[in-house]
Structure formats: structure tokens, C-alpha cells
Amino acid sequence: MDEQSKMTANAQETPVMEPGYTFGTVTEKISAIVLTRPASNGWFVGFGIAFLMTMMMLYAIGYLFLKGVGIWGVTIPIGWGFAIINFVWWIGIGHAGTLISAILLLLRQSWRNSINRFAEAMTLFAVACAGIFPGIHVGRPWLAYWLFPYPSTMGVWPQFRSPLMWDVFAVSTYATISALFWFIGLVPDMATLRDRATHPAARIIYGMLSLGWRGSARHWHRYETAYLLLAGLATPLVLSVHTVVSFDFAVGIVPGWHTTIFPPYFVAGAIYSGFAMVLMLAIPIRKIYNLEDFITELHLQNAAKVMLATGLIVAYGYGIEAFMGWYSGDRYDAFTLWNRLHGPYAIPYWSLLVCNIFIPQVLWIRKLRSNPVALFFVSLVILVGMWLERFIIVVVSLSRDFLTSSWGMYYPTRWDWMTYVGTIGMFLAAIFLFVRLLPMISIFEMRTLLPEAEVKE
Amino acid sequence: MKRERMYGIMAEFDSAQALIDAAKRTHEAGYNKIDAYSPFPIEGLAEEIGFHRDEVPLVVLIGGIVGGLTGYLMQYWMSAVDYPLNIGGKPYHSWPAFIVITFEMTILFAGISAVFGMLALNGLPMPYHPVFNVPRFSSASKDRFFLIVFSSDPKYDAAGTRSFLQGLQPRSISEVPS
């Protein structure tokens, strides 16, 4: 068998969608999850736990507002701590959604059609979690709106030469465009739910969300143009967001931050962790809701390959950091490397290398890439690893800068942990609600994958 | 007793191919005020019903240009004119530092223009529309394909158009009350 026919044979083994579906059955299968399937006990337990975690987060934030950031482990010299670590971690996770919905659309990867909807939802919820942290980290959170340029009686304006200001614009643009992209993708499916729903309240709510969509050919034409253009706009946007986040560090002069490798390596790391989160959500969801026909082994394989590739870029980034520590001849950079390997935070650094570089290499094995359980745990390891990476970047560099007199240590408090774990709860609670209230797979895009959707003029 | 004016006559088809063929023949027969409805976008269908001018790209272009100019001029005016502040000896008009926000504002305005421009050009949101009066039309969001000839078409005549559509072998034909 030559290479080409081998690839075709593989493609036939793992289709984008299992055969045998029609427009009607695809529609019924996806919309039934929202419209007719009763919520299981498992759903209530899961949502209940996530809800309690969200309440814990609100309690921790309420106490923070009462007492101030002194309840956290942040001190001078480590003034950023968990707030910035978690901000970068969540924003990074969000990147996979836009990558799947926009970049893979431009690359005509039709397998994206069954995972783009919930990946975009994941992006939105992750960005919402990320947005909390800078807001509550500013010390006087009720003045967080000072970040935006608005005409004030003080007669002052933000300082646009600072990467932190760039970040405000990048992240708020990203949140807005992601929300619009997600909503506009939902409109035709809202019309489907409007026409299928039997409960009057559901008909009215889905009807309003559908904006009166009726599937006119003229509407579809403009819709597809707008969707394609949005994808074209979201592609450079998503690359810019983590680039700008990395500028927050790279523009500073602290050893370990001041490097030009940061933008590409941050973007790759973001996609790495984002795909890990996509898999951690997709694997249980496809099992629980019997969606293996739509989210097939092909999707798991492809996501695993993206993780493998981006993971290697991240590994290259670590390698270049280490190389430049030696090659630059700068004693502070060299010390940063030594300090990571042998200093007080050596355990997190070695764990990071194990989680992000060594363990994910098992993804080279085809059998493991198609084993959902194994993929789930590799993804979990990657998410932990990427969190540790941000911990190392933020904490280790700040704890050991140029003068020994300004060295210090960072110990997160229980309030740090409660806030962090609480945002995971908020994220999961939003996902739980999403799978019950909205079609988690784009119905109309799945219809276009069916053979009967093909026309010749 | 059919004295009220009809909105149009609608034919229902089973497949995307049948719809696109029917749309082509209807348009070729001289009907210009027609529309087609499908549960997913069908390539080439809009052209078959005589839709050639899609203004969405122009709207997005204008939005992007306005956004970029807004972003840059905002930073210039705030940093160099209204509130000049010496930051580390950098010039007041430090244009390289303004590029990032200019870029983000370009994307923001272009993206908002794409979504709201598309909705406005499509006349959405429009909760009520005469086609929803046809009970079978609820399948247009699932697995059926519809073609309508509006009564505003100069060539429209209730009986003649109906028999023309009948000739396209649709699954069903309905009158759409206005």
C-alpha cells in the first residue's frame, strides 16, 4: 500500500462523523439533549459541587474586599503571586476555543465542526475566570474601571506606553469578539430549538435568541461572509492576546522575564493547555451524552497531535531560555537558570519539566492517543504543568532579582487557594449549565458534513 | 373568499439539490422576487436566486479603518496633547508603543461591524415574518428546503405561479398569508 492509500484507509477508519445520520437525526440527537433529556442525578451532583466551589470563591473575594490583598501571600518583592499566575493560566486555556473555531475554519478542517461550539463556550468561561483576577488584584477593586480611558474629572488618562494597558485592550477585545463569535454561531441553532421546543417558555426564549432567523439564502450568504471575516479577524487576535500577555513580563527587566522568546512560547503554551482542557471536557461529555458518533476517535487523535506539537514548541522555549542563560554571559540570567534548577523552587520547576515535557511524549504512541482514559490523564498532567510554568515565571524571577537585599519568598495562603479552586468551580458550573441549556455541538455545521448536503450546480 | 393579498407561494423540497435546481429554474423563468430557505448554508444558492451584492466585507473594512484610526488618534491625543506625561524619557508621541492598542481596536471595531452589519443587512432581529405562518415551515430549521415566490414579483399571478411551482415537483405547496 502506498502512502496515499494508507492515509485514505486511516481516514476511513476514523471518520469525522459515524455514517448513517440524516439531517433529521443529527438535529434530533443534538437538540434532544437540551429539549427532552431530563437532567440526571449525576448532573445535579456535579453542578451542586461546582456551585459550592463558586460560592467559596465569592466568599474568598468578599473577605478580600473586606481585608485587602494582605490576606494573600503576595508581598514585596513578589507582588504578583496567584492572581497573575491564574490570570495567565485561564487566558491561555481560552486560546484553544478560538484556535478551533477560527484558525481551523480558515484551514478548512471540517473535524472542527463537532467541537467548536463547546470549545468556544470554554473560551468564554475561561476568559471570564481570567478577568476576575486582575480586577481583584488592583488593591482597590472598586476603582478597577480606572484601567479604561474614560473622560474623568481628574483630567488624567491611562499610560499607553505600558504593556499592562495593552493587556486591558487585548483581553477585553478578546472577550468581546469571542462572545460575538459564539453568539453568532448559535443563532441558526437557536432557530432550530425554537421550532423544536414544546414548552412555551422555551419557545419564547429560544425564539428571542434566534433573532427571527429563517434560513433565507440571502441571510446565509451574508452570514457566511461575516463568519469567515470574523474568523480572519479572530486569528491574529488570538495570537496577539497571549503575545501581549507575555509582554507584561518580557518588557520588564527582571532576569527570566526579559527575553524575546516569550511571545511565541506563550502562544504555544496557551494552545497546549487549551487543547488539554478541551480534551478533559470532551472525553467525559461524549461518553455521558453518547456523542461518540460525532466526537470520534479522529477528534481525540487530532487534539492529541496538536498537544504534542505545541508541547514540543514549549519544550523548545524552555531549551532556549536555558541556552540563553548560558550563552548571553549575563550572570543574572545564568543565576536564574541555576536558581530554577537548584533554588528554593526547584521542586515546582522539575515537576514542570516532568508534566510539560516528559510525560506528554507518550502521545507519540498511537494506541494511547486513541485511548480516552489515558488522554484524559495526560491532559490533566499538562494543565498542572502549564500552571506550574506560570508559577515559575512569576514567582521564581521576582523572588531572586539583582540584589540579595531584595530577595524574598512567596507562600500562597488558603485565601489564594480558595480563590483559585473557586474559579475552577465557576468554570465548571458554567459548563454544566451550558450543556443543558444550549446545543453543545453546532447543529447546522454538522448538517453540512453529511453527504446529502453536497450539491452540484 | 380569498380577497386578502397573499405574501407569496411557497414550495417545499426534500433535498438541497432539488432546492438549488428549482431556484435556478424559477429564476430563469423570469421570477426575480424569490427567496430560498434551507437548514444550512448551501454554496451557490444565493446566486441562483439573483443575490450578487454582499455588502458585509465593505462594512467590515470601514469598521476596521474607523477602529484603527480611533485607537491611534485616541492614544496620540491623550498621551501627547491632552495629558503629556514624561514616562522614562520616552517621547510623548511614542508611536511604536501605540501599535498594539491600535491593532486591538481595529479588530474590535471590524468584528463588531461584521456581526451587527450582517444582522442589520439581513434585517434581523425580526421576530415576526409571514413565512412563519406556514406550519410546515418549522422544518426549514431541520431537514426541509423551501422556495418562495413573493406576490410583489411583477410576474406573480396566483394560479400561474402555483402551477409553475407544481411543475418543479415539490413535496408540497403552501400559500403564505401576509
XYZ file of C-alpha atoms in Angstrom:
635
model
C 0.000 0.000 0.000
C 1.457 3.343 -0.961
C 1.435 6.312 1.405
C -1.636 7.957 -0.077
C -3.936 4.950 0.063
C -2.686 4.206 3.558
C -3.786 7.659 4.629
C -7.154 7.226 2.979
C -7.554 3.903 4.737
C -6.786 5.568 8.056
C -9.220 8.337 7.294
C -11.887 5.748 6.589
C -11.210 4.010 9.875
C -11.757 7.195 11.868
C -14.380 9.378 10.189
C -15.348 12.883 11.286
C -18.836 11.536 11.910
C -20.129 7.981 12.005
C -22.148 7.160 8.863
C -25.904 6.648 8.825
C -27.075 10.029 10.002
C -29.517 12.315 8.172
C -30.381 15.988 8.614
C -33.275 14.937 10.800
C -31.422 12.520 13.070
C -28.470 14.861 13.593
C -30.888 17.610 14.569
C -32.879 15.386 16.896
C -29.854 13.866 18.569
C -28.214 17.160 19.478
C -31.338 19.153 20.280
C -32.814 16.327 22.388
C -30.025 16.790 24.950
C -31.346 20.277 25.597
C -35.057 19.872 24.948
C -36.202 16.454 26.103
C -33.496 14.649 28.041
C -34.117 15.046 31.789
C -31.221 16.226 33.926
C -29.679 13.213 35.637
C -28.786 12.923 39.300
C -25.165 13.000 38.249
C -25.696 16.373 36.619
C -27.241 17.773 39.806
C -24.416 16.432 41.955
C -21.771 17.791 39.585
C -23.427 21.158 39.259
C -24.002 21.296 43.009
C -20.319 20.749 43.745
C -19.291 23.319 41.137
C -21.825 25.754 42.578
C -20.465 25.332 46.092
C -16.951 25.939 44.788
C -18.218 29.122 43.144
C -19.694 30.217 46.468
C -16.346 29.544 48.104
C -14.724 31.820 45.531
C -17.241 34.559 46.246
C -16.627 34.155 49.971
C -12.858 34.451 49.441
C -13.310 37.504 47.240
C -15.754 39.060 49.708
C -13.252 38.620 52.500
C -10.567 40.067 50.257
C -12.650 43.195 49.702
C -13.109 43.477 53.438
C -9.481 42.986 54.439
C -7.393 43.816 51.370
C -4.733 41.890 49.466
C -2.805 41.340 52.691
C -4.793 38.117 53.174
C -2.977 36.724 50.146
C 0.594 35.527 50.105
C 1.715 38.457 47.955
C 4.450 40.596 49.468
C 7.278 42.704 48.163
C 9.215 41.536 46.140
C 6.590 39.015 44.940
C 3.669 41.329 44.302
C 2.012 39.316 41.549
C 1.518 35.867 43.014
C -1.539 33.724 42.360
C -3.606 36.492 40.806
C -1.331 36.816 37.794
C -0.457 33.106 37.625
C -4.134 32.213 37.438
C -4.924 35.042 35.050
C -2.316 33.824 32.566
C -3.336 30.188 33.053
C -7.028 30.839 32.364
C -6.431 33.169 29.432
C -4.163 30.527 27.920
C -6.835 27.837 28.268
C -9.227 30.097 26.415
C -6.991 30.132 23.356
C -7.915 26.654 22.145
C -11.531 27.655 21.557
C -10.617 30.425 19.165
C -7.979 28.286 17.526
C -10.538 25.557 16.843
C -13.319 27.861 15.721
C -11.333 30.398 13.704
C -7.964 29.035 12.591
C -9.224 25.543 11.788
C -12.141 27.101 9.882
C -9.721 29.045 7.694
C -7.690 25.876 7.201
C -10.885 24.029 6.163
C -10.537 21.379 8.835
C -14.064 20.036 8.876
C -13.476 17.983 12.037
C -13.699 21.233 13.956
C -17.465 21.362 13.342
C -18.319 18.976 16.143
C -16.097 20.535 18.806
C -16.071 24.249 18.005
C -19.243 25.145 19.901
C -18.226 23.870 23.292
C -14.611 24.880 22.754
C -15.844 28.448 22.208
C -18.012 28.204 25.303
C -14.958 27.002 27.182
C -13.059 30.048 25.884
C -15.709 32.428 27.137
C -15.890 30.869 30.585
C -12.108 30.701 30.865
C -11.765 34.362 29.897
C -14.441 35.221 32.471
C -12.404 33.412 35.142
C -9.236 35.141 33.960
C -10.892 38.552 34.031
C -11.660 38.240 37.737
C -8.006 38.155 38.780
C -6.572 41.468 37.565
C -9.754 43.140 38.795
C -9.423 41.879 42.352
C -5.642 42.220 42.351
C -5.529 46.007 41.938
C -5.899 46.627 45.653
C -8.923 48.881 45.356
C -11.143 46.740 43.134
C -13.931 49.304 43.133
C -11.584 51.536 41.132
C -10.678 48.887 38.552
C -12.507 50.901 35.912
C -9.614 53.369 36.057
C -7.903 50.964 33.661
C -10.142 52.189 30.861
C -9.713 55.542 29.167
C -12.825 57.432 30.140
C -13.168 61.194 30.476
C -12.838 61.833 34.192
C -12.945 64.958 36.343
C -9.372 64.141 37.374
C -8.244 65.151 33.896
C -5.832 62.216 33.562
C -5.559 59.415 31.037
C -4.088 55.896 31.168
C -0.426 55.404 30.368
C -0.437 53.800 26.924
C 3.272 53.023 26.871
C 2.742 50.291 29.442
C 2.135 46.658 28.376
C -0.368 46.404 31.219
C -2.573 48.876 29.344
C -2.101 46.874 26.140
C -3.296 43.875 28.069
C -6.503 45.643 29.088
C -7.317 46.272 25.445
C -6.187 42.847 24.219
C -8.159 40.897 26.800
C -11.321 42.998 26.599
C -11.263 42.835 22.791
C -10.714 39.103 23.000
C -13.631 38.634 25.391
C -15.924 40.744 23.190
C -15.008 39.081 19.904
C -15.188 35.579 21.421
C -18.664 36.306 22.784
C -19.858 37.673 19.438
C -18.367 34.768 17.512
C -20.010 32.292 19.834
C -23.384 34.008 19.776
C -23.492 34.441 16.044
C -22.660 30.764 15.617
C -25.585 29.914 17.888
C -28.239 31.929 16.022
C -29.251 29.298 13.398
C -29.285 26.599 16.079
C -31.483 28.790 18.265
C -33.954 28.813 15.363
C -33.824 25.003 15.323
C -34.538 24.851 19.049
C -37.309 27.453 18.673
C -39.014 25.231 16.101
C -38.480 22.005 18.080
C -39.283 23.201 21.605
C -42.682 22.332 23.025
C -42.616 24.298 26.267
C -43.963 27.824 25.644
C -41.248 29.498 27.744
C -38.536 27.627 25.857
C -40.104 28.646 22.538
C -40.130 32.293 23.549
C -36.591 32.340 24.952
C -35.017 30.412 22.072
C -37.175 32.433 19.693
C -35.776 35.692 21.010
C -32.222 34.361 20.902
C -32.734 33.212 17.309
C -33.412 36.855 16.322
C -36.089 35.585 13.941
C -33.625 33.544 11.879
C -35.420 31.834 8.998
C -32.572 30.445 6.915
C -33.005 32.651 3.870
C -30.381 32.145 1.174
C -29.530 35.847 1.259
C -29.128 35.680 5.029
C -26.933 32.603 4.828
C -24.736 34.296 2.273
C -24.104 37.372 4.431
C -23.868 35.159 7.479
C -21.121 33.033 5.984
C -19.247 36.121 4.802
C -19.444 37.677 8.251
C -18.453 34.391 9.917
C -15.459 33.927 7.662
C -14.332 37.524 8.184
C -14.725 37.134 11.937
C -12.572 34.027 11.757
C -9.992 36.002 9.805
C -10.058 38.726 12.446
C -10.028 36.342 15.396
C -6.942 34.517 14.091
C -4.441 37.385 14.507
C -6.365 38.451 17.600
C -5.860 35.174 19.431
C -2.174 35.179 18.550
C -1.905 38.759 19.782
C -3.593 38.127 23.137
C -1.007 35.820 24.636
C 1.741 37.778 22.910
C 0.581 40.862 24.776
C 0.282 38.863 27.996
C 3.898 37.803 27.513
C 4.865 41.478 27.009
C 3.712 42.089 30.589
C 6.760 40.061 31.508
C 9.150 40.465 28.598
C 9.152 44.276 28.681
C 10.253 44.159 32.331
C 13.972 43.865 33.069
C 13.732 41.134 35.694
C 16.007 38.153 34.891
C 13.923 35.302 33.487
C 11.352 37.705 32.043
C 13.354 39.878 29.702
C 13.519 37.533 26.706
C 12.331 37.703 23.101
C 11.288 34.020 23.036
C 8.321 34.826 25.279
C 5.624 35.740 22.702
C 5.768 32.573 20.545
C 6.390 30.355 23.519
C 3.466 31.848 25.441
C 1.133 31.396 22.476
C 2.206 27.766 22.013
C 1.798 27.139 25.730
C -1.665 28.679 25.633
C -2.822 26.373 22.855
C -1.154 23.442 24.615
C -3.131 23.977 27.809
C -6.273 24.913 25.893
C -6.372 21.647 23.988
C -5.734 19.794 27.222
C -8.839 21.453 28.677
C -10.846 20.711 25.514
C -9.982 17.035 25.883
C -10.709 16.985 29.604
C -14.186 18.304 28.833
C -14.837 16.407 25.593
C -13.883 12.979 26.893
C -16.461 12.808 29.703
C -19.111 14.735 27.750
C -19.035 12.448 24.709
C -19.320 9.446 27.000
C -22.143 10.782 29.188
C -24.233 12.158 26.329
C -23.480 9.292 23.897
C -21.863 11.615 21.382
C -19.117 9.200 20.293
C -20.622 9.251 16.794
C -19.976 12.988 16.486
C -16.846 13.404 18.578
C -14.977 10.439 17.211
C -11.570 8.950 17.730
C -10.374 11.259 14.954
C -11.037 14.285 17.153
C -9.138 12.793 20.055
C -6.250 11.849 17.776
C -6.070 15.305 16.222
C -6.295 17.125 19.534
C -3.544 14.898 20.900
C -1.364 15.691 17.892
C -1.883 19.428 18.410
C -0.859 18.989 22.043
C 2.205 17.030 21.032
C 3.279 19.715 18.537
C 2.646 22.703 20.788
C 4.236 20.835 23.678
C 7.409 20.482 21.660
C 7.377 24.228 20.912
C 7.046 24.851 24.643
C 9.954 22.463 25.266
C 11.970 24.398 22.700
C 11.108 27.580 24.610
C 12.468 26.094 27.850
C 15.550 24.970 25.967
C 16.192 28.424 24.529
C 15.694 30.011 27.936
C 18.301 27.688 29.383
C 20.648 28.159 26.433
C 20.420 31.935 26.596
C 21.054 31.807 30.324
C 24.406 30.308 29.495
C 25.155 31.899 26.093
C 24.282 35.507 26.974
C 27.080 35.560 29.519
C 24.805 37.621 31.740
C 25.460 36.441 35.296
C 21.911 37.267 36.418
C 20.408 35.202 33.618
C 22.806 32.379 34.400
C 21.846 32.581 38.043
C 18.139 32.443 37.132
C 18.727 29.133 35.393
C 20.787 27.768 38.276
C 18.200 29.007 40.744
C 15.364 27.289 38.895
C 17.236 24.002 38.905
C 18.618 24.135 42.428
C 16.961 27.014 44.274
C 14.091 27.033 46.766
C 11.549 26.454 43.986
C 13.428 23.550 42.379
C 10.634 21.071 43.105
C 7.989 23.009 41.139
C 10.483 23.527 38.312
C 11.374 19.847 37.998
C 7.686 18.946 38.256
C 7.021 21.384 35.455
C 9.583 19.693 33.238
C 8.085 16.283 34.002
C 4.495 17.436 33.405
C 5.037 19.533 30.303
C 7.885 17.796 28.521
C 8.449 14.211 29.622
C 5.012 12.721 30.298
C 3.297 14.161 27.171
C 5.832 12.314 24.990
C 3.647 9.225 25.459
C 1.363 10.881 22.905
C 3.720 9.603 20.220
C 2.113 6.193 20.787
C -0.915 5.840 18.547
C -2.695 3.466 20.904
C -2.539 5.996 23.716
C -3.774 8.827 21.519
C -6.971 6.898 20.878
C -7.432 5.807 24.486
C -9.810 8.343 26.113
C -8.836 7.486 29.682
C -5.125 7.859 29.013
C -5.698 11.116 27.128
C -7.780 12.471 29.976
C -4.951 11.952 32.447
C -2.241 13.236 30.119
C -4.371 16.367 29.657
C -4.685 16.761 33.400
C -0.920 16.484 33.756
C -0.450 19.145 31.049
C -2.856 21.538 32.758
C -0.975 21.120 36.029
C 2.304 21.592 34.178
C 1.171 24.762 32.481
C 0.014 26.169 35.801
C 3.426 25.363 37.277
C 5.076 27.100 34.327
C 3.304 30.354 35.160
C 4.145 29.857 38.824
C 7.836 29.502 37.946
C 7.811 32.517 35.646
C 6.043 34.810 38.100
C 7.435 33.692 41.428
C 10.991 32.479 40.840
C 12.039 35.554 38.868
C 10.549 38.001 41.353
C 11.913 36.161 44.359
C 15.538 36.415 43.210
C 16.337 39.605 41.335
C 19.550 41.603 41.159
C 20.198 42.460 44.793
C 20.269 39.881 47.572
C 18.765 42.517 49.863
C 15.544 42.407 47.839
C 15.190 38.663 47.777
C 12.140 37.064 49.302
C 9.891 34.045 49.353
C 6.282 33.534 48.338
C 3.892 31.282 50.201
C 0.285 31.201 48.972
C -2.313 31.365 51.721
C -5.582 29.464 51.962
C -7.319 32.550 50.503
C -5.165 32.232 47.395
C -6.118 28.588 47.048
C -9.802 29.208 47.746
C -9.954 31.846 45.033
C -8.091 29.688 42.535
C -10.055 26.496 43.186
C -13.203 28.604 43.284
C -12.685 29.836 39.744
C -12.387 26.218 38.601
C -15.788 25.710 40.230
C -17.215 28.721 38.468
C -15.850 27.459 35.160
C -17.352 24.008 35.687
C -20.690 25.421 36.846
C -20.904 27.440 33.641
C -20.053 24.343 31.585
C -22.722 22.318 33.413
C -25.352 24.951 32.628
C -24.156 25.279 29.050
C -24.552 21.597 28.176
C -28.129 21.638 29.490
C -29.314 24.933 28.009
C -27.617 25.302 24.628
C -26.739 22.864 21.852
C -23.160 21.898 22.683
C -22.459 20.830 19.112
C -23.212 23.160 16.231
C -26.216 21.502 14.591
C -26.195 23.369 11.308
C -22.479 22.860 10.793
C -22.904 19.135 11.448
C -25.579 19.045 8.724
C -23.071 20.403 6.225
C -20.831 17.391 6.895
C -23.472 14.923 5.708
C -23.093 13.502 2.217
C -26.618 14.638 1.288
C -25.605 18.242 1.892
C -23.439 18.206 -1.214
C -24.852 19.915 -4.277
C -23.654 20.368 -7.824
C -24.749 23.308 -9.889
C -63.277 34.319 -0.489
C -59.565 34.907 -0.995
C -59.690 38.668 -1.119
C -56.722 39.490 1.110
C -53.424 39.709 -0.666
C -51.080 36.773 -0.330
C -47.464 37.281 0.693
C -46.331 34.609 -1.721
C -46.446 30.968 -2.687
C -44.052 28.526 -1.140
C -42.866 25.159 -2.398
C -41.229 22.551 -0.183
C -38.399 20.281 -1.315
C -36.693 17.240 0.088
C -33.079 17.912 -0.673
C -30.570 20.670 -1.137
C -30.051 19.580 -4.730
C -33.788 19.797 -5.501
C -33.913 23.290 -3.996
C -30.962 24.601 -5.924
C -32.336 23.174 -9.199
C -35.782 24.621 -8.506
C -34.323 28.023 -7.613
C -32.356 28.048 -10.844
C -35.404 27.196 -12.966
C -37.632 29.705 -11.185
C -35.117 32.483 -11.661
C -34.626 31.515 -15.295
C -38.393 31.589 -15.791
C -38.228 35.293 -15.060
C -39.147 35.472 -11.389
C -36.933 37.963 -9.594
C -38.563 38.427 -6.183
C -37.924 34.982 -4.819
C -36.160 33.546 -1.813
C -34.938 30.143 -0.720
C -34.757 28.746 2.814
C -32.513 25.967 3.976
C -31.383 24.473 7.297
C -27.725 25.080 6.469
C -25.799 27.293 4.056
C -25.788 25.903 0.501
C -22.989 27.040 -1.722
C -24.225 28.894 -4.796
C -27.875 29.069 -3.728
C -27.858 32.838 -3.166
C -26.514 33.390 -6.669
C -29.285 31.221 -8.120
C -31.979 33.461 -6.680
C -30.262 36.549 -8.031
C -28.324 37.757 -4.991
C -24.984 39.154 -6.045
C -24.184 42.129 -3.849
C -22.945 41.214 -0.417
C -22.008 44.430 1.389
C -20.680 42.745 4.541
C -16.990 42.965 3.521
C -17.314 46.697 2.877
C -18.938 47.249 6.265
C -16.143 45.299 7.947
C -13.479 47.242 6.071
C -14.972 50.560 7.120
C -15.337 49.316 10.695
C -11.705 48.234 10.769
C -10.420 51.535 9.395
C -12.530 53.530 11.838
C -11.348 51.312 14.688
C -7.685 51.658 13.796
C -7.911 55.435 13.461
C -9.871 55.698 16.696
C -7.312 53.597 18.532
C -4.292 55.500 17.292
C -5.719 59.006 17.491
C -7.117 58.324 20.953
C -3.689 57.380 22.243
C -1.999 60.228 20.435
C -4.419 62.821 21.737
C -4.429 61.504 25.298
C -0.657 60.963 25.575
C 0.720 63.836 23.525
C -1.933 66.580 23.568
C -4.321 66.442 26.499
C -2.134 64.915 29.182
C 1.524 64.820 28.156
C 3.438 62.860 30.748
C 7.140 62.061 30.725
C 7.495 58.292 31.075
C 11.125 57.252 31.319
C 12.138 59.981 28.868
C 10.117 58.484 26.043
C 8.655 60.920 23.520
C 5.059 61.982 24.133
C 4.167 60.653 20.719
C 5.830 57.236 21.123
C 4.181 55.599 18.158
C 5.698 52.080 18.463
C 4.053 51.734 21.861
C 0.700 52.710 20.380
C 0.643 49.939 17.761
C -0.709 47.185 19.977
C -3.832 49.075 21.056
C -4.332 50.365 17.510
C -4.312 46.761 16.331
C -6.730 45.598 19.032
C -9.135 48.464 18.316
C -9.026 47.639 14.590
C -10.035 44.055 15.321
C -12.657 45.111 17.850
C -14.407 47.567 15.555
C -14.137 45.304 12.498
C -15.527 42.333 14.431
C -18.429 44.315 15.870
C -19.145 45.691 12.386
C -19.126 42.169 10.929
C -21.722 40.897 13.393
C -24.013 43.904 13.642
C -23.548 44.845 9.984
C -24.572 41.348 8.927
C -27.606 41.436 11.215
C -28.638 44.888 10.030
C -28.283 43.990 6.343
C -30.330 40.854 6.968
C -32.981 42.886 8.722
C -32.555 40.919 11.925
C -33.752 40.708 14.611
C -37.216 40.260 13.104
C -39.321 38.109 15.432
C -42.343 38.014 13.112
C -42.247 37.153 9.444
C -45.097 35.947 7.191
C -43.286 32.719 6.264
C -43.644 31.551 9.862
C -47.398 31.339 9.250
C -46.850 28.209 7.176
C -46.976 25.291 9.627
C -44.615 23.134 7.560
C -42.018 25.899 7.623
C -40.844 24.775 11.064
C -38.920 22.038 9.217
C -36.856 24.689 7.455
C -34.591 24.639 10.505
C -34.293 20.861 10.378
C -34.389 18.909 7.139
C -36.646 20.641 4.587
C -35.906 23.153 1.865
C -38.285 25.898 0.767
C -38.614 28.188 -2.207
C -40.932 31.186 -2.173
C -42.163 33.476 -4.958
C -43.246 36.780 -3.438
C -46.530 38.281 -4.560
C -44.648 41.524 -5.206
C -42.974 39.887 -8.211
C -44.218 41.502 -11.431
C -44.657 38.069 -12.982
C -46.641 36.797 -9.996
C -50.149 35.569 -10.560
C -51.710 33.272 -8.023
C -52.797 30.472 -10.320
C -49.994 30.672 -12.869
C -47.189 30.780 -10.306
C -48.751 27.933 -8.434
C -48.863 25.714 -11.469
C -45.318 26.724 -12.374
C -44.092 25.669 -8.936
C -46.155 22.500 -9.214
C -44.110 21.709 -12.318
C -40.924 21.681 -10.237
C -42.249 18.613 -8.433
C -42.127 19.886 -4.885
C -43.159 17.842 -1.899
C -45.885 20.333 -1.050
C -47.103 23.817 -1.927
C -48.450 26.352 0.534
C -49.834 29.824 0.250
C -48.227 32.309 2.601
C -50.754 34.771 4.001
C -49.403 38.239 4.636
